[in-house]
Amino acid sequence: MLSTQALLSAIGVGEKSATVIGATFQWFLRDLTGMLGGILFTLYKGSDLDSNAKMWRLVADLMNDLGMLMDLLSPLFPSAFIFVVCLGSLSRSFTGVASGATRAALTQHFALQNNVADISAKEGSQETVATMIGMALGMILARITMGLPLAIWLSFLSLTVFHMYANYRAVRCLALTSLNIERSTILFQHFMETGQVLSPEQVSRTEHVLPTWITSWSSKKVKLLHANVRLGVRVSSLDHQEMMEVLLSARYHYLKAKYLLVEREGIINVAIHKNSTASDVLQSYIHALVMAKLMGKSTSVYLESQSWMDKQYEVFLQKLSSSGWKTGRLLSPPIIWKANWTDVSSDDKID
């Protein structure tokens, strides 16, 4: 309500010099920028929303607050009004995309009886009630602080800080049972060290909910491990001789497992077979983590990692399932490049 009041004032509502066509054009540019921003955000980050729902849920609220901040700042910069307002609209367009996408992912988490529509309807009703109460209180606050810039900014900044803190605490309490890149890495490392599997509640207290560049100082061990894995690499980017050696040394395994692991300069490159399933992708990622863990500790990384997979992988999955984790798939960015290989002793070719 405070930002809308400031925006309408900046457009010229209540001033004789303001024209309808001028205000309409400014509003049009604001909406157009938001639409274009939403399309571009979906293009570049849409595939990451499902695998990092908690982080993007928090980022969506942050971007919404930044958008309202831009609206509140717009009257202070009359010469740059359009630019500031468009920045605010651009920020809120990110919110619209991220909020809608993560809401769908989180609704599935809460639908314990596969009643997604019921949960979504009730969540929408709760949000409507909260919005109505907030609008009423916002009208009262806007009326009280009218013409008092210091009171407006103090109210806005304090409410914004409280809003972000409340959202951070809420996301921290959310214990998702799906496996993404970071949660899988945390679970794997704990299993390698103790032989036990953490519960979703325990992992939720460890994983990042803020963008990684903000929390780069923490969880260095976990971050470095999965940073050494590249999932779904393009086969043409790998060395042909290295791939042939790997295929010949573990031909039966790779024909069965539907993925190929090649270690180059400390990075585990994972090529996915075109006929792979969701469980194959999860297995390939865990296998790559095993190799990343063994690097520097063993001279036969391929053989030892395969031995661990044969003996421990099924045990790991069983313990994950018994702890409440969903082991059907790995939430990761979409794998665009896939490959095909067959037995090199036959007449078939390797693509």
Coordinates of C-alpha atoms in Angstrom, one line a residue:
M1 CA 0.0 0.0 0.0
L2 CA 2.9 2.4 0.8
S3 CA 4.6 1.7 -2.5
T4 CA 1.4 2.0 -4.5
Q5 CA 0.7 5.3 -2.9
A6 CA 4.2 6.6 -3.8
L7 CA 3.9 5.2 -7.4
L8 CA 0.5 6.9 -8.0
S9 CA 1.9 10.2 -6.6
A10 CA 4.9 10.0 -8.9
I11 CA 2.7 9.4 -11.9
G12 CA 0.8 12.6 -11.1
V13 CA -2.5 11.5 -9.5
G14 CA -4.1 14.6 -8.0
E15 CA -2.0 17.1 -10.0
K16 CA -3.6 19.3 -12.7
S17 CA -0.5 19.1 -14.9
A18 CA -0.8 15.4 -15.2
T19 CA -2.4 13.9 -18.3
V20 CA -4.3 10.7 -18.8
I21 CA -2.3 9.7 -21.9
G22 CA 1.0 10.3 -20.1
A23 CA 0.1 8.2 -17.1
T24 CA -1.2 5.5 -19.4
F25 CA 2.0 5.4 -21.4
Q26 CA 4.1 5.2 -18.3
W27 CA 2.0 2.4 -16.9
F28 CA 2.3 0.6 -20.3
L29 CA 6.1 0.8 -20.2
R30 CA 6.1 -0.5 -16.7
D31 CA 3.9 -3.6 -17.5
L32 CA 5.8 -4.3 -20.8
T33 CA 9.1 -4.4 -19.0
G34 CA 7.7 -6.8 -16.5
M35 CA 6.3 -9.1 -19.2
L36 CA 9.6 -9.2 -21.0
G37 CA 11.5 -9.8 -17.8
G38 CA 9.3 -12.7 -16.9
I39 CA 10.0 -14.3 -20.3
L40 CA 13.7 -13.9 -20.1
F41 CA 13.8 -15.1 -16.5
T42 CA 12.0 -18.3 -17.5
L43 CA 14.3 -18.8 -20.4
Y44 CA 17.5 -18.6 -18.3
K45 CA 16.4 -19.9 -14.9
G46 CA 13.2 -21.9 -15.4
S47 CA 14.9 -25.3 -15.4
D48 CA 16.5 -24.6 -12.0
L49 CA 13.3 -23.7 -10.1
D50 CA 12.2 -27.3 -9.5
S51 CA 15.5 -28.5 -8.2
N52 CA 16.0 -25.5 -5.8
A53 CA 12.4 -24.7 -4.8
K54 CA 13.3 -23.5 -1.3
M55 CA 16.0 -21.1 -2.5
W56 CA 13.9 -19.6 -5.3
R57 CA 10.8 -19.3 -2.9
L58 CA 12.9 -17.0 -0.7
V59 CA 14.4 -15.2 -3.7
A60 CA 10.9 -14.6 -5.1
D61 CA 10.0 -12.7 -1.9
L62 CA 13.2 -10.8 -1.9
M63 CA 12.7 -9.7 -5.5
N64 CA 9.1 -8.6 -4.6
D65 CA 10.4 -6.5 -1.8
L66 CA 13.0 -4.9 -4.1
G67 CA 10.3 -4.1 -6.6
M68 CA 8.2 -2.3 -4.0
L69 CA 11.4 -0.5 -2.9
M70 CA 11.8 0.8 -6.5
D71 CA 8.2 2.1 -6.5
L72 CA 8.8 3.9 -3.2
L73 CA 12.0 5.5 -4.6
S74 CA 10.4 6.6 -7.8
P75 CA 9.1 10.0 -6.5
L76 CA 12.6 10.9 -5.4
F77 CA 14.0 10.7 -8.9
P78 CA 11.5 12.5 -11.2
S79 CA 14.0 12.6 -14.1
A80 CA 14.6 8.9 -13.9
F81 CA 11.1 7.9 -13.0
I82 CA 10.5 5.5 -15.9
F83 CA 13.8 3.8 -15.4
V84 CA 13.2 3.2 -11.7
V85 CA 9.6 2.1 -12.2
C86 CA 10.7 -0.4 -14.9
L87 CA 13.4 -1.8 -12.6
G88 CA 10.7 -2.4 -10.0
S89 CA 8.4 -4.1 -12.5
L90 CA 11.3 -6.2 -13.8
S91 CA 12.0 -7.3 -10.2
R92 CA 8.4 -8.3 -9.6
S93 CA 8.3 -10.2 -12.9
F94 CA 11.0 -12.5 -11.5
T95 CA 8.8 -12.9 -8.4
G96 CA 5.8 -13.9 -10.5
V97 CA 7.6 -16.7 -12.3
A98 CA 9.6 -18.0 -9.4
S99 CA 6.7 -17.8 -7.0
G100 CA 4.3 -19.6 -9.3
A101 CA 6.7 -22.4 -10.2
T102 CA 7.9 -23.0 -6.6
R103 CA 4.4 -22.9 -5.3
A104 CA 3.5 -25.9 -7.6
A105 CA 6.6 -27.8 -6.3
L106 CA 5.8 -27.1 -2.7
T107 CA 2.1 -27.9 -3.0
Q108 CA 3.1 -31.4 -4.2
H109 CA 5.2 -31.8 -1.1
F110 CA 2.2 -30.9 1.2
A111 CA -0.2 -33.1 -0.7
L112 CA 0.4 -36.2 1.3
Q113 CA -2.7 -37.9 0.0
N114 CA -2.1 -36.9 -3.6
N115 CA -4.8 -34.1 -3.2
V116 CA -2.9 -31.4 -4.9
A117 CA -6.0 -29.5 -6.1
D118 CA -7.4 -29.5 -2.5
I119 CA -4.2 -28.3 -1.0
S120 CA -3.8 -25.6 -3.7
A121 CA -7.4 -24.3 -3.2
K122 CA -7.0 -24.1 0.6
E123 CA -3.6 -22.4 0.3
G124 CA -5.1 -19.9 -2.0
S125 CA -7.9 -19.2 0.4
Q126 CA -5.5 -18.7 3.3
E127 CA -3.4 -16.3 1.1
T128 CA -6.6 -14.3 0.2
V129 CA -7.6 -13.9 3.8
A130 CA -4.0 -12.8 4.7
T131 CA -4.0 -10.3 1.8
M132 CA -7.3 -8.8 2.8
I133 CA -6.1 -8.3 6.4
G134 CA -2.8 -6.8 5.1
M135 CA -4.6 -4.4 2.7
A136 CA -6.9 -3.2 5.5
L137 CA -3.9 -2.6 7.8
G138 CA -1.9 -1.1 4.9
M139 CA -4.7 1.5 4.3
I140 CA -4.6 2.5 7.9
L141 CA -0.8 2.8 7.9
A142 CA -0.8 4.7 4.6
R143 CA -3.4 7.1 6.0
I144 CA -1.4 7.7 9.2
T145 CA 2.0 8.2 7.5
M146 CA 0.6 10.4 4.6
G147 CA 2.9 13.4 4.2
L148 CA 5.5 12.0 6.6
P149 CA 8.5 10.7 4.6
L150 CA 10.5 9.6 7.6
A151 CA 7.5 7.6 9.0
I152 CA 6.9 6.0 5.6
W153 CA 10.5 4.8 5.2
L154 CA 10.7 3.6 8.8
S155 CA 7.5 1.6 8.4
F156 CA 8.5 0.2 5.0
L157 CA 12.0 -0.9 6.0
S158 CA 11.0 -2.4 9.3
L159 CA 8.1 -4.3 7.7
T160 CA 10.4 -5.5 4.9
V161 CA 13.1 -6.8 7.3
F162 CA 10.4 -8.6 9.3
H163 CA 8.9 -10.0 6.1
M164 CA 12.2 -11.5 4.9
Y165 CA 13.1 -12.9 8.3
A166 CA 9.7 -14.6 8.6
N167 CA 10.1 -16.1 5.1
Y168 CA 13.6 -17.3 5.9
R169 CA 12.4 -19.0 9.1
A170 CA 9.5 -20.6 7.2
V171 CA 11.7 -22.0 4.4
R172 CA 14.2 -23.3 7.0
C173 CA 11.3 -25.3 8.6
L174 CA 10.4 -26.9 5.3
A175 CA 11.8 -30.5 5.2
L176 CA 11.5 -31.6 1.6
T177 CA 11.8 -35.3 0.9
S178 CA 12.9 -35.1 -2.7
L179 CA 16.5 -35.5 -3.7
N180 CA 18.3 -32.6 -5.5
I181 CA 22.0 -32.0 -6.1
E182 CA 22.8 -30.6 -2.7
R183 CA 20.6 -32.8 -0.5
S184 CA 22.0 -35.9 -2.3
T185 CA 25.5 -34.7 -1.6
I186 CA 24.9 -34.1 2.1
L187 CA 23.2 -37.5 2.5
F188 CA 26.0 -39.3 0.6
Q189 CA 28.8 -37.7 2.6
H190 CA 27.2 -38.5 5.9
F191 CA 26.6 -42.1 4.8
M192 CA 30.3 -42.4 3.7
E193 CA 31.4 -41.1 7.1
T194 CA 29.0 -42.9 9.5
G195 CA 27.1 -45.5 7.5
Q196 CA 23.8 -43.8 8.5
V197 CA 21.3 -41.7 6.6
L198 CA 20.1 -38.3 7.8
S199 CA 16.4 -37.6 8.0
P200 CA 14.7 -34.8 5.9
E201 CA 14.5 -32.6 9.0
Q202 CA 18.2 -32.9 9.7
V203 CA 19.2 -32.2 6.1
S204 CA 16.8 -29.2 6.0
R205 CA 18.9 -27.6 8.8
T206 CA 22.1 -28.1 6.8
E207 CA 21.2 -27.2 3.2
H208 CA 21.4 -23.8 1.7
V209 CA 18.2 -21.7 1.3
L210 CA 20.0 -18.6 0.3
P211 CA 21.8 -18.2 -3.1
T212 CA 25.2 -20.0 -3.0
W213 CA 27.1 -16.8 -3.7
I214 CA 25.8 -15.3 -0.4
T215 CA 26.7 -18.4 1.6
S216 CA 30.0 -19.2 -0.2
W217 CA 31.9 -19.2 3.1
S218 CA 29.8 -22.0 4.6
S219 CA 29.6 -25.8 3.8
K220 CA 32.7 -25.7 1.8
K221 CA 33.2 -29.4 2.0
V222 CA 29.8 -30.2 0.6
K223 CA 29.9 -27.6 -2.1
L224 CA 33.4 -28.6 -3.3
L225 CA 32.3 -32.2 -3.7
H226 CA 29.4 -31.7 -6.0
A227 CA 31.2 -28.9 -7.7
N228 CA 33.5 -31.6 -9.1
V229 CA 30.7 -33.4 -10.9
R230 CA 29.3 -32.3 -14.3
L231 CA 26.1 -34.1 -15.1
G232 CA 24.9 -34.6 -18.6
V233 CA 28.0 -33.5 -20.5
R234 CA 28.3 -33.5 -24.3
V235 CA 30.2 -36.5 -25.5
S236 CA 32.1 -34.5 -28.1
S237 CA 33.6 -32.5 -25.3
L238 CA 35.3 -35.6 -23.9
D239 CA 38.5 -37.2 -25.0
H240 CA 37.8 -40.2 -27.3
Q241 CA 40.7 -42.3 -26.1
E242 CA 39.7 -41.9 -22.5
M243 CA 36.1 -42.9 -23.2
M244 CA 37.3 -46.0 -25.1
E245 CA 39.5 -47.0 -22.2
V246 CA 36.7 -46.6 -19.7
L247 CA 34.3 -48.6 -21.9
L248 CA 36.7 -51.4 -22.4
S249 CA 37.6 -51.6 -18.7
A250 CA 34.0 -51.7 -17.5
R251 CA 32.0 -52.7 -20.6
Y252 CA 29.4 -54.8 -18.9
H253 CA 28.6 -52.2 -16.2
Y254 CA 28.2 -49.3 -18.6
L255 CA 26.0 -51.2 -21.0
K256 CA 23.8 -52.1 -18.1
A257 CA 23.9 -48.8 -16.1
K258 CA 23.2 -46.5 -19.0
Y259 CA 25.7 -43.8 -18.1
L260 CA 29.4 -43.2 -18.6
L261 CA 31.9 -41.6 -16.2
V262 CA 35.1 -40.0 -17.3
E263 CA 37.5 -38.2 -14.9
R264 CA 39.4 -35.3 -16.5
E265 CA 41.5 -32.8 -14.5
G266 CA 39.8 -33.5 -11.2
I267 CA 36.3 -33.2 -12.7
I268 CA 33.9 -36.2 -13.0
N269 CA 32.1 -35.9 -16.3
V270 CA 28.9 -37.9 -16.6
A271 CA 27.5 -38.8 -20.0
I272 CA 23.9 -40.0 -19.9
H273 CA 22.7 -42.8 -22.3
K274 CA 19.7 -41.8 -24.4
N275 CA 17.7 -44.8 -23.0
S276 CA 18.4 -43.9 -19.4
T277 CA 15.6 -43.6 -16.8
A278 CA 15.3 -41.3 -13.8
S279 CA 16.8 -43.9 -11.5
D280 CA 19.8 -44.2 -13.9
V281 CA 20.4 -40.5 -13.6
L282 CA 20.3 -40.7 -9.8
Q283 CA 22.7 -43.7 -9.8
S284 CA 25.1 -41.9 -12.2
Y285 CA 25.2 -38.9 -9.8
I286 CA 25.9 -41.0 -6.7
H287 CA 28.6 -43.0 -8.6
A288 CA 30.2 -39.7 -9.7
L289 CA 30.2 -38.5 -6.0
V290 CA 31.9 -41.8 -5.1
M291 CA 34.6 -41.1 -7.6
A292 CA 35.0 -37.5 -6.5
K293 CA 35.3 -38.7 -2.9
L294 CA 38.0 -41.2 -3.9
M295 CA 40.1 -38.9 -6.0
G296 CA 43.5 -38.3 -4.4
K297 CA 43.0 -41.3 -2.1
S298 CA 43.2 -44.1 -4.6
T299 CA 45.1 -44.9 -7.8
S300 CA 42.3 -47.0 -9.2
V301 CA 39.3 -44.7 -8.8
Y302 CA 37.2 -46.4 -11.5
L303 CA 37.5 -49.9 -10.0
E304 CA 37.1 -48.8 -6.4
S305 CA 34.1 -46.7 -7.1
Q306 CA 32.5 -49.5 -9.0
S307 CA 33.2 -51.9 -6.1
W308 CA 31.5 -49.4 -3.7
M309 CA 28.5 -49.1 -6.0
D310 CA 28.1 -52.9 -6.2
K311 CA 28.2 -53.3 -2.4
Q312 CA 26.8 -50.2 -1.0
Y313 CA 24.5 -48.4 -3.5
E314 CA 21.4 -50.6 -2.9
V315 CA 22.0 -50.4 0.9
F316 CA 22.2 -46.6 0.6
L317 CA 18.9 -46.4 -1.4
Q318 CA 17.1 -48.7 1.1
K319 CA 18.2 -46.6 4.0
L320 CA 17.1 -43.4 2.2
S321 CA 13.6 -44.9 1.6
S322 CA 13.3 -46.1 5.2
S323 CA 14.1 -42.5 6.3
G324 CA 11.3 -41.0 4.3
W325 CA 13.3 -39.9 1.2
K326 CA 11.9 -40.3 -2.4
T327 CA 14.5 -42.2 -4.4
G328 CA 12.7 -42.3 -7.7
R329 CA 14.5 -39.4 -9.3
L330 CA 17.1 -36.7 -8.9
L331 CA 15.9 -33.1 -9.2
S332 CA 18.6 -31.6 -11.4
P333 CA 18.7 -29.1 -14.3
P334 CA 17.4 -30.8 -17.5
I335 CA 19.9 -33.0 -19.2
I336 CA 20.0 -31.8 -22.8
W337 CA 22.8 -33.9 -24.2
K338 CA 22.5 -37.7 -24.2
A339 CA 24.6 -40.3 -25.9
N340 CA 24.4 -43.8 -27.3
W341 CA 26.9 -46.6 -27.1
T342 CA 26.8 -50.3 -27.7
D343 CA 29.1 -53.3 -27.3
V344 CA 32.3 -52.5 -29.2
S345 CA 32.9 -56.2 -30.0
S346 CA 29.8 -56.2 -32.2
D347 CA 29.3 -54.4 -35.5
D348 CA 27.4 -51.6 -34.0
K349 CA 29.0 -48.2 -33.8
I350 CA 29.4 -45.9 -30.8
D351 CA 27.7 -42.6 -31.4

